[in-house]
Short mmCIF file of N, CA and C in Angstrom, two decimals:
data_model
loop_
_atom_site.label_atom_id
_atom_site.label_comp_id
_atom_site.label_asym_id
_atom_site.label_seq_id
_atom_site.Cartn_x
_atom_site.Cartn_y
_atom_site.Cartn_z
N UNK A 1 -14.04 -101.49 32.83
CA UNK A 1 -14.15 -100.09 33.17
C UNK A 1 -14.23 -99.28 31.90
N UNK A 2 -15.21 -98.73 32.25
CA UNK A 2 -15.35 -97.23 30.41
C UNK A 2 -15.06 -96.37 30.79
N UNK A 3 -14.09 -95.50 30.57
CA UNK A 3 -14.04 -93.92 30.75
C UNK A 3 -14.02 -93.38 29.63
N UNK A 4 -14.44 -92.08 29.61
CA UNK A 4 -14.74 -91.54 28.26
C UNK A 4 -13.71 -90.31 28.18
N UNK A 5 -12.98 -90.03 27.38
CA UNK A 5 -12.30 -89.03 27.27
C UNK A 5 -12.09 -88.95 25.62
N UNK A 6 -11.45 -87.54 25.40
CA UNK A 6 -11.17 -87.27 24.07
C UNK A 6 -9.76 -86.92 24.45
N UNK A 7 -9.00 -87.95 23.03
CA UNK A 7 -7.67 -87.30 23.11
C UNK A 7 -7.02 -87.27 21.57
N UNK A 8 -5.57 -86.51 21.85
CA UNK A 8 -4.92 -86.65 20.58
C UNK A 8 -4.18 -87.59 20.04
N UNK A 9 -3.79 -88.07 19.19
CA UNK A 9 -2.77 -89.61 19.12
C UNK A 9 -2.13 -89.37 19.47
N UNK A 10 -0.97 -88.50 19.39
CA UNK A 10 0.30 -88.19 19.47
C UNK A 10 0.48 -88.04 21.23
N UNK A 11 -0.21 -88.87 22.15
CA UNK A 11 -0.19 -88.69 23.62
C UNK A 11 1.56 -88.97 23.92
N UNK A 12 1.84 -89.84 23.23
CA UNK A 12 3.01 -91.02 23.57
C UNK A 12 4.36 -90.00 23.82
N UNK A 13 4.54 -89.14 22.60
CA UNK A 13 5.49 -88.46 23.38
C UNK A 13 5.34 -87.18 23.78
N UNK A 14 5.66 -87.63 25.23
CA UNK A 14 5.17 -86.77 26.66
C UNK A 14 6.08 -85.53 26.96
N UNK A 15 7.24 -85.75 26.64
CA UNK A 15 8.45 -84.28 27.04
C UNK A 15 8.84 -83.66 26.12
N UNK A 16 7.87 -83.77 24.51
CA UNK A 16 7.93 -82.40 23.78
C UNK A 16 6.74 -81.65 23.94
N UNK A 17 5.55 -81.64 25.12
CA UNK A 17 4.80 -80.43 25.37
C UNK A 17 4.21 -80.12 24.36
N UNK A 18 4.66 -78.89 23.94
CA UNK A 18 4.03 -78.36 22.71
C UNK A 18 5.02 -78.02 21.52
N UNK A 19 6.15 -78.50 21.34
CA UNK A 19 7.19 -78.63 20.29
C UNK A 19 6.25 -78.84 19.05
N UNK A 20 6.58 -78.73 18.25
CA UNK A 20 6.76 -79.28 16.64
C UNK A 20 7.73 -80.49 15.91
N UNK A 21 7.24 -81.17 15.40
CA UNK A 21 8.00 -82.27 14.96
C UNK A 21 8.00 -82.36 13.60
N UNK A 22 10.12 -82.68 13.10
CA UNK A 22 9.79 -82.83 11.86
C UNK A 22 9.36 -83.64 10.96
N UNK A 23 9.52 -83.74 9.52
CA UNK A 23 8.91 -85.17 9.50
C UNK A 23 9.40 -86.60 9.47
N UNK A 24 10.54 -86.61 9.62
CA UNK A 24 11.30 -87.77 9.90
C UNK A 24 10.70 -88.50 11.30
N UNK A 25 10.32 -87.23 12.49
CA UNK A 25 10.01 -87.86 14.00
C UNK A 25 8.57 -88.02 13.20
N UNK A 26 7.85 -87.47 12.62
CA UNK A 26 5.92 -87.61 12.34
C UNK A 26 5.77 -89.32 12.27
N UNK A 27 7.09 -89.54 10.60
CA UNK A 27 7.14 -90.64 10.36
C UNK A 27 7.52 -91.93 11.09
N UNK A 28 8.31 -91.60 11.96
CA UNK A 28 8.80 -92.74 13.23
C UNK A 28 7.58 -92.84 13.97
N UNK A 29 6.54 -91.83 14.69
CA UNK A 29 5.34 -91.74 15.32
C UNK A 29 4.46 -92.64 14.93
N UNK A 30 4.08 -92.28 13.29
CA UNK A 30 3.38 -92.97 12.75
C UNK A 30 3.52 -94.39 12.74
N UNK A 31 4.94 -94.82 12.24
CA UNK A 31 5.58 -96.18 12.22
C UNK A 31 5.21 -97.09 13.44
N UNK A 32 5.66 -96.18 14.54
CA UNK A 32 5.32 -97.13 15.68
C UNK A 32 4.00 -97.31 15.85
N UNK A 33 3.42 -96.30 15.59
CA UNK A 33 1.63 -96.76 15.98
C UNK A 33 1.14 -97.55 15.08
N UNK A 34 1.72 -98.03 13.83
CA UNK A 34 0.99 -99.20 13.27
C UNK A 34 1.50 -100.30 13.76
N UNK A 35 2.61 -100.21 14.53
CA UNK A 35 3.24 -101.25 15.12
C UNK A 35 2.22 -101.80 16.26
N UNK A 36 2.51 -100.73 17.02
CA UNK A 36 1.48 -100.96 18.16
C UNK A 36 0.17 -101.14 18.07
N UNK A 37 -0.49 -101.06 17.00
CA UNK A 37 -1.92 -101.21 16.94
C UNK A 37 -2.30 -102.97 16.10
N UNK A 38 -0.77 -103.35 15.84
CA UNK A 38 -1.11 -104.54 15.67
C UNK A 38 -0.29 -105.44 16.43
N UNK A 39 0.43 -105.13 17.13
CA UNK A 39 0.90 -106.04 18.76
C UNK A 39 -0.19 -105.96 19.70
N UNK A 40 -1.21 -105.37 19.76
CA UNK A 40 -2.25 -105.16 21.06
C UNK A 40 -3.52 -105.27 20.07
N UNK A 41 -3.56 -105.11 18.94
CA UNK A 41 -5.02 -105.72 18.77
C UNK A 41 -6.20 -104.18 18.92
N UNK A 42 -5.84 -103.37 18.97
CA UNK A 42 -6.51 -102.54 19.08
C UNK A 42 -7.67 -102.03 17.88
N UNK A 43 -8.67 -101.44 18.06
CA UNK A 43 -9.22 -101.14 16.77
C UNK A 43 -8.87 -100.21 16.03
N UNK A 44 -8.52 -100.03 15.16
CA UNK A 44 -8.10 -98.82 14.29
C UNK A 44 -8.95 -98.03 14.51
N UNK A 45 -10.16 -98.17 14.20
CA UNK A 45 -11.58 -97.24 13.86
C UNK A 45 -11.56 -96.17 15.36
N UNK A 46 -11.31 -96.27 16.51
CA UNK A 46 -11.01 -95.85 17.42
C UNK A 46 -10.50 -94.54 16.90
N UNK A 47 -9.21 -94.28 16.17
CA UNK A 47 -8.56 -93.33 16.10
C UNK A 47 -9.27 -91.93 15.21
N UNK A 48 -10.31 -92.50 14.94
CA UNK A 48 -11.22 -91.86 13.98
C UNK A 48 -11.98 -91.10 15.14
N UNK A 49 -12.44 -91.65 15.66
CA UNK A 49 -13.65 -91.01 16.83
C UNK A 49 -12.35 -90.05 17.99
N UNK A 50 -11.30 -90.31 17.88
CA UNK A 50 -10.19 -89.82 18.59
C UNK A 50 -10.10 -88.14 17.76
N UNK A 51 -9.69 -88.59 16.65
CA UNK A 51 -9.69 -87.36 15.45
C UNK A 51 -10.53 -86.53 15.75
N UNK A 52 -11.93 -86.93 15.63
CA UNK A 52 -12.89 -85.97 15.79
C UNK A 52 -13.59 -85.43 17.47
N UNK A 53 -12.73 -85.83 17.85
CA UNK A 53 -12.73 -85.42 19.85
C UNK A 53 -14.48 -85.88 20.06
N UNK A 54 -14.52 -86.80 19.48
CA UNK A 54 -15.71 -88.11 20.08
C UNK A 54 -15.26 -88.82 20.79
N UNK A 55 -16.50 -89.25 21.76
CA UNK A 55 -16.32 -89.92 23.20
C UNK A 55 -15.91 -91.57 22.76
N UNK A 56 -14.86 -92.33 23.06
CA UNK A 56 -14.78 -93.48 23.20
C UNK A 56 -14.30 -94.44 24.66
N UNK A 57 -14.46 -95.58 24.39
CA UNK A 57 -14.59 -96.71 25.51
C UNK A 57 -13.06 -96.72 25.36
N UNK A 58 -12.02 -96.49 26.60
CA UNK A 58 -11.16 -97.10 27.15
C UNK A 58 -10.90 -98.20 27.40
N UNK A 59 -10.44 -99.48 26.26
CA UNK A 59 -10.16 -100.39 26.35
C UNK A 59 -8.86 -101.09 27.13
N UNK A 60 -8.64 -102.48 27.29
CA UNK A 60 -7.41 -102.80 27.65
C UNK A 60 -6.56 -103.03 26.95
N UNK A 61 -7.21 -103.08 25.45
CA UNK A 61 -6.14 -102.69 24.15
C UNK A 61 -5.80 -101.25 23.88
N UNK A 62 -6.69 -100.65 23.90
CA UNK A 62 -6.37 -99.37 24.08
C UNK A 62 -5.10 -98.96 25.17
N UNK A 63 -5.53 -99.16 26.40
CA UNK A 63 -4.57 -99.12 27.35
C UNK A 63 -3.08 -99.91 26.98
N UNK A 64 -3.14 -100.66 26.15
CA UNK A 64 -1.90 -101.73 25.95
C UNK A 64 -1.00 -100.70 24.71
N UNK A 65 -2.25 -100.72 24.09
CA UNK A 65 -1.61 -99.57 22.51
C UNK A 65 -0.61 -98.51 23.38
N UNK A 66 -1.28 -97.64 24.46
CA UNK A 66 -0.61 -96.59 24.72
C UNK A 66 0.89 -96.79 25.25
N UNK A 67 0.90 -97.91 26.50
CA UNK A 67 2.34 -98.23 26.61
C UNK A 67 2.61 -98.66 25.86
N UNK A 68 2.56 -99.34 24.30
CA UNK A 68 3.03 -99.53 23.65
C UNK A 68 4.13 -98.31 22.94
N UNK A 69 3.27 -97.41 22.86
CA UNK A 69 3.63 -95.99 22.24
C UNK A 69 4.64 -95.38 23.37
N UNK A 70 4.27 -95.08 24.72
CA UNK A 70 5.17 -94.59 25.19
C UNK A 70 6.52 -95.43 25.74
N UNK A 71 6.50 -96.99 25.15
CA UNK A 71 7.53 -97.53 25.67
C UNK A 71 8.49 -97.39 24.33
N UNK A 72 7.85 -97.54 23.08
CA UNK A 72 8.45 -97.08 21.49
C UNK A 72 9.03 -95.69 22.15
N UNK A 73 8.85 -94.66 22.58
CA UNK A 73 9.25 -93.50 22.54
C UNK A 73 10.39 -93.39 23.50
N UNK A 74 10.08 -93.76 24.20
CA UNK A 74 11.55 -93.77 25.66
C UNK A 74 11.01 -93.28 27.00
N UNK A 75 9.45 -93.25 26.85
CA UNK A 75 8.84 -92.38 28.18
C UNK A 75 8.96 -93.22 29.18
N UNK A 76 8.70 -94.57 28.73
CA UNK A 76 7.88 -95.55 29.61
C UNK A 76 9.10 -96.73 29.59
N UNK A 77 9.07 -97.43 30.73
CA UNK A 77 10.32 -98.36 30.57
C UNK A 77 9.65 -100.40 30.03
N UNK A 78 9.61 -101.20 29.63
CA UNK A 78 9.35 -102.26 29.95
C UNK A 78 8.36 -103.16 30.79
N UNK A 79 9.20 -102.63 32.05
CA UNK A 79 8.27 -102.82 33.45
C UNK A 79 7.41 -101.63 33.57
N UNK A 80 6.99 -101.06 33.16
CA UNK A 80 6.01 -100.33 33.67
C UNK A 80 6.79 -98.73 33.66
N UNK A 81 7.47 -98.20 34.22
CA UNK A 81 7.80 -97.44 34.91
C UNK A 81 8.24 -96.24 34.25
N UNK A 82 8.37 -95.31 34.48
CA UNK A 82 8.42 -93.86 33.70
C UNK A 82 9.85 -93.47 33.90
N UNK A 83 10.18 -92.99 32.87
CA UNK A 83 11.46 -92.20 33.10
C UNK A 83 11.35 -90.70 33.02
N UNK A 84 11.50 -90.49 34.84
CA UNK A 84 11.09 -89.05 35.08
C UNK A 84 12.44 -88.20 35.05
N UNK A 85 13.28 -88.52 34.28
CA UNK A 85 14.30 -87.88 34.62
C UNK A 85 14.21 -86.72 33.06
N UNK A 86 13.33 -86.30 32.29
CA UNK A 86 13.37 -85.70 31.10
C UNK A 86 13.39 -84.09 31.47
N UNK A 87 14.74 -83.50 31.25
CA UNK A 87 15.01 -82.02 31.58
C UNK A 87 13.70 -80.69 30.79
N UNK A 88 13.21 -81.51 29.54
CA UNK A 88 12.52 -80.60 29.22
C UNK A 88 10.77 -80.74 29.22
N UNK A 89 10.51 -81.86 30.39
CA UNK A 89 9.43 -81.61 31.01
C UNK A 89 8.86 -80.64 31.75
N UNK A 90 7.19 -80.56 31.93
CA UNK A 90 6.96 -78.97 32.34
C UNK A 90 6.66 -79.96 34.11
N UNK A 91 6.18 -79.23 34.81
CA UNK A 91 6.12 -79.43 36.57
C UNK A 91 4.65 -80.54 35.71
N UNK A 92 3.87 -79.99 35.62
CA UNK A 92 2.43 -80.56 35.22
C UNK A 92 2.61 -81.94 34.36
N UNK A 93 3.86 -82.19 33.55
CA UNK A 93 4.22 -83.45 32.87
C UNK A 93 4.74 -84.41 34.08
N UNK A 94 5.82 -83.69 34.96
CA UNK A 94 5.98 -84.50 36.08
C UNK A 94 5.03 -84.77 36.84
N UNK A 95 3.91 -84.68 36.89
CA UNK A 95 3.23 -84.58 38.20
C UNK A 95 2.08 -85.96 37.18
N UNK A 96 1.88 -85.87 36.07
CA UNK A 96 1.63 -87.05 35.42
C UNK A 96 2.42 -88.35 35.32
N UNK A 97 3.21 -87.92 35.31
CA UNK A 97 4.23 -89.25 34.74
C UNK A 97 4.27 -89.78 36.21
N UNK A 98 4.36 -89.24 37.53
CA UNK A 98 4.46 -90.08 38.55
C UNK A 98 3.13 -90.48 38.71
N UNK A 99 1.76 -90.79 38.25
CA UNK A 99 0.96 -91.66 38.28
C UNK A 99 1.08 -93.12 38.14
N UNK A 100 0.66 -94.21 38.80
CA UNK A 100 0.38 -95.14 38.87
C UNK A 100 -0.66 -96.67 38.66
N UNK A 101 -0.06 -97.87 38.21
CA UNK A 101 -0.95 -98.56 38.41
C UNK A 101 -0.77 -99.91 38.89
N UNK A 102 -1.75 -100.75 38.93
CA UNK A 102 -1.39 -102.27 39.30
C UNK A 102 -0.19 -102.79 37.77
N UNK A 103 -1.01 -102.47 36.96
CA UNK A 103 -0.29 -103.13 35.83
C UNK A 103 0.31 -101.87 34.78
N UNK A 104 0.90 -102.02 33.84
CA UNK A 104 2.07 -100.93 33.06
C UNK A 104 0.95 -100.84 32.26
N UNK A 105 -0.37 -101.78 31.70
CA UNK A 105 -1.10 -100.83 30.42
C UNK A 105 -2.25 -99.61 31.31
N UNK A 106 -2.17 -100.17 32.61
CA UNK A 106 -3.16 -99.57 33.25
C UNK A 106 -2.17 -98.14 33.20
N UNK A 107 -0.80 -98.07 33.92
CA UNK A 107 -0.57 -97.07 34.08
C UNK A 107 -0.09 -96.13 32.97
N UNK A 108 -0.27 -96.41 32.15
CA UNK A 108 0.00 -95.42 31.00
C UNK A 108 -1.23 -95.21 30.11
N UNK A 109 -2.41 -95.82 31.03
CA UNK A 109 -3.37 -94.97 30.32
C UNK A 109 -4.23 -93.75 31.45
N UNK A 110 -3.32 -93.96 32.62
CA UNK A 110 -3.57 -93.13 33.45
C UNK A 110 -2.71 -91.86 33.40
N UNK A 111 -1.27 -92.15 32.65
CA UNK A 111 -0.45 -91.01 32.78
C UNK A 111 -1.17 -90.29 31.28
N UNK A 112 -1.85 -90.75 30.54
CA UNK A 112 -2.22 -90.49 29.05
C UNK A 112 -3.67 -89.15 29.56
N UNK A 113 -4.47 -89.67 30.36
CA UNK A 113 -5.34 -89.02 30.74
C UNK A 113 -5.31 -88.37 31.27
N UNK A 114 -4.08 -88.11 32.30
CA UNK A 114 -3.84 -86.45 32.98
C UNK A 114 -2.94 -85.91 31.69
N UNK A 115 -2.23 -86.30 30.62
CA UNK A 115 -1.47 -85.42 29.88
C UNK A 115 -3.03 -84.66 29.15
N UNK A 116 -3.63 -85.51 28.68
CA UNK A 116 -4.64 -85.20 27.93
C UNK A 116 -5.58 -83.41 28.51
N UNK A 117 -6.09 -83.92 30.31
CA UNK A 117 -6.63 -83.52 30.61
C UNK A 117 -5.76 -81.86 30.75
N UNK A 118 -4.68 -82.21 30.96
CA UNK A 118 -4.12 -80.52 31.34
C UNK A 118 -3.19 -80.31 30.00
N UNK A 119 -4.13 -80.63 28.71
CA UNK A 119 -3.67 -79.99 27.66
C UNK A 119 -1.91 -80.50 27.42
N UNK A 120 -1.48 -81.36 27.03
CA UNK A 120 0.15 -81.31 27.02
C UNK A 120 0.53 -81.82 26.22
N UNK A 121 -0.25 -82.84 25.04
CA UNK A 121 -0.12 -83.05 24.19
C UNK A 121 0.15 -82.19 22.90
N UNK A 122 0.99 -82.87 22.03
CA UNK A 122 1.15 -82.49 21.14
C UNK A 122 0.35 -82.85 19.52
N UNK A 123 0.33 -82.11 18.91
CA UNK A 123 -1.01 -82.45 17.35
C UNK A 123 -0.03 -83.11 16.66
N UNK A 124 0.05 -84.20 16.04
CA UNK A 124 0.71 -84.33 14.97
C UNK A 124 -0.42 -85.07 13.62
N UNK A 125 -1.19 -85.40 14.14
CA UNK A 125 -2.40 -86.37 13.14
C UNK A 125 -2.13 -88.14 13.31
N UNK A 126 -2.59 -88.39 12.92
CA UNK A 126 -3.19 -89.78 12.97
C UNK A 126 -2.94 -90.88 11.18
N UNK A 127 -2.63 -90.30 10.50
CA UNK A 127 -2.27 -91.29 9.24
C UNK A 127 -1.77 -92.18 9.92
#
């Protein structure tokens, strides 16, 4: 399956909205995503065409990278499953996070694409 979307890296953590992060959290962000981009195999070069809000192929590494990221962060549990219990989520973060899938990379690249789509991400960059 290809879907094409443009997004920001920083999808993974989902219940700071539009916060600011300092750089101690930038650096943990960062940390984990080199983590995750070499537990799943993903392409780096990806994050480039991401940067520049160019269209890329939705992979199943891709999809794997992301729960990777939101399970590093505390969004996402192991099994799959979201922890909707975050007080400083907006209605529109909840209404993502209860998305679904057969499998946990599927569903966190489905909860990634409604954060994306109704703006909820946060910028932090990509180093």
């Amino acid at each position: 399956m290809k879907t094409y979307i443009a997004f920001i890296f920083t999808m993974c953590i989902v219940s700071a909205n539009s916060r600011s992060f300092n750089d101690q959290e930038k650096a943990k962000i960062l940390a984990d995503k080199q983590t995750c981009i070499k537990s799943t195999g993903v392409d780096p070069g990806v994050f480039k065409l991401i940067d520049n809000y160019e269209p890329f192929a939705i992979t199943p590494e891709l999809q794997c990278f992301w729960k990777c990221m939101l399970e590093s962060s505390g969004v996402m549990n192991p099994d799959g499953t979201l922890n909707l219990n975050d007080p400083n989520d907006t209605d529109e973060t909840r209404e993502c996070k209860k998305l679904t899938a057969d499998k946990p990379c599927e569903t966190a690249s489905k909860v990634m694409e409604c954060l994306y789509h109704n703006r909820l991400l946060p910028i932090i960059g990509s180093n």
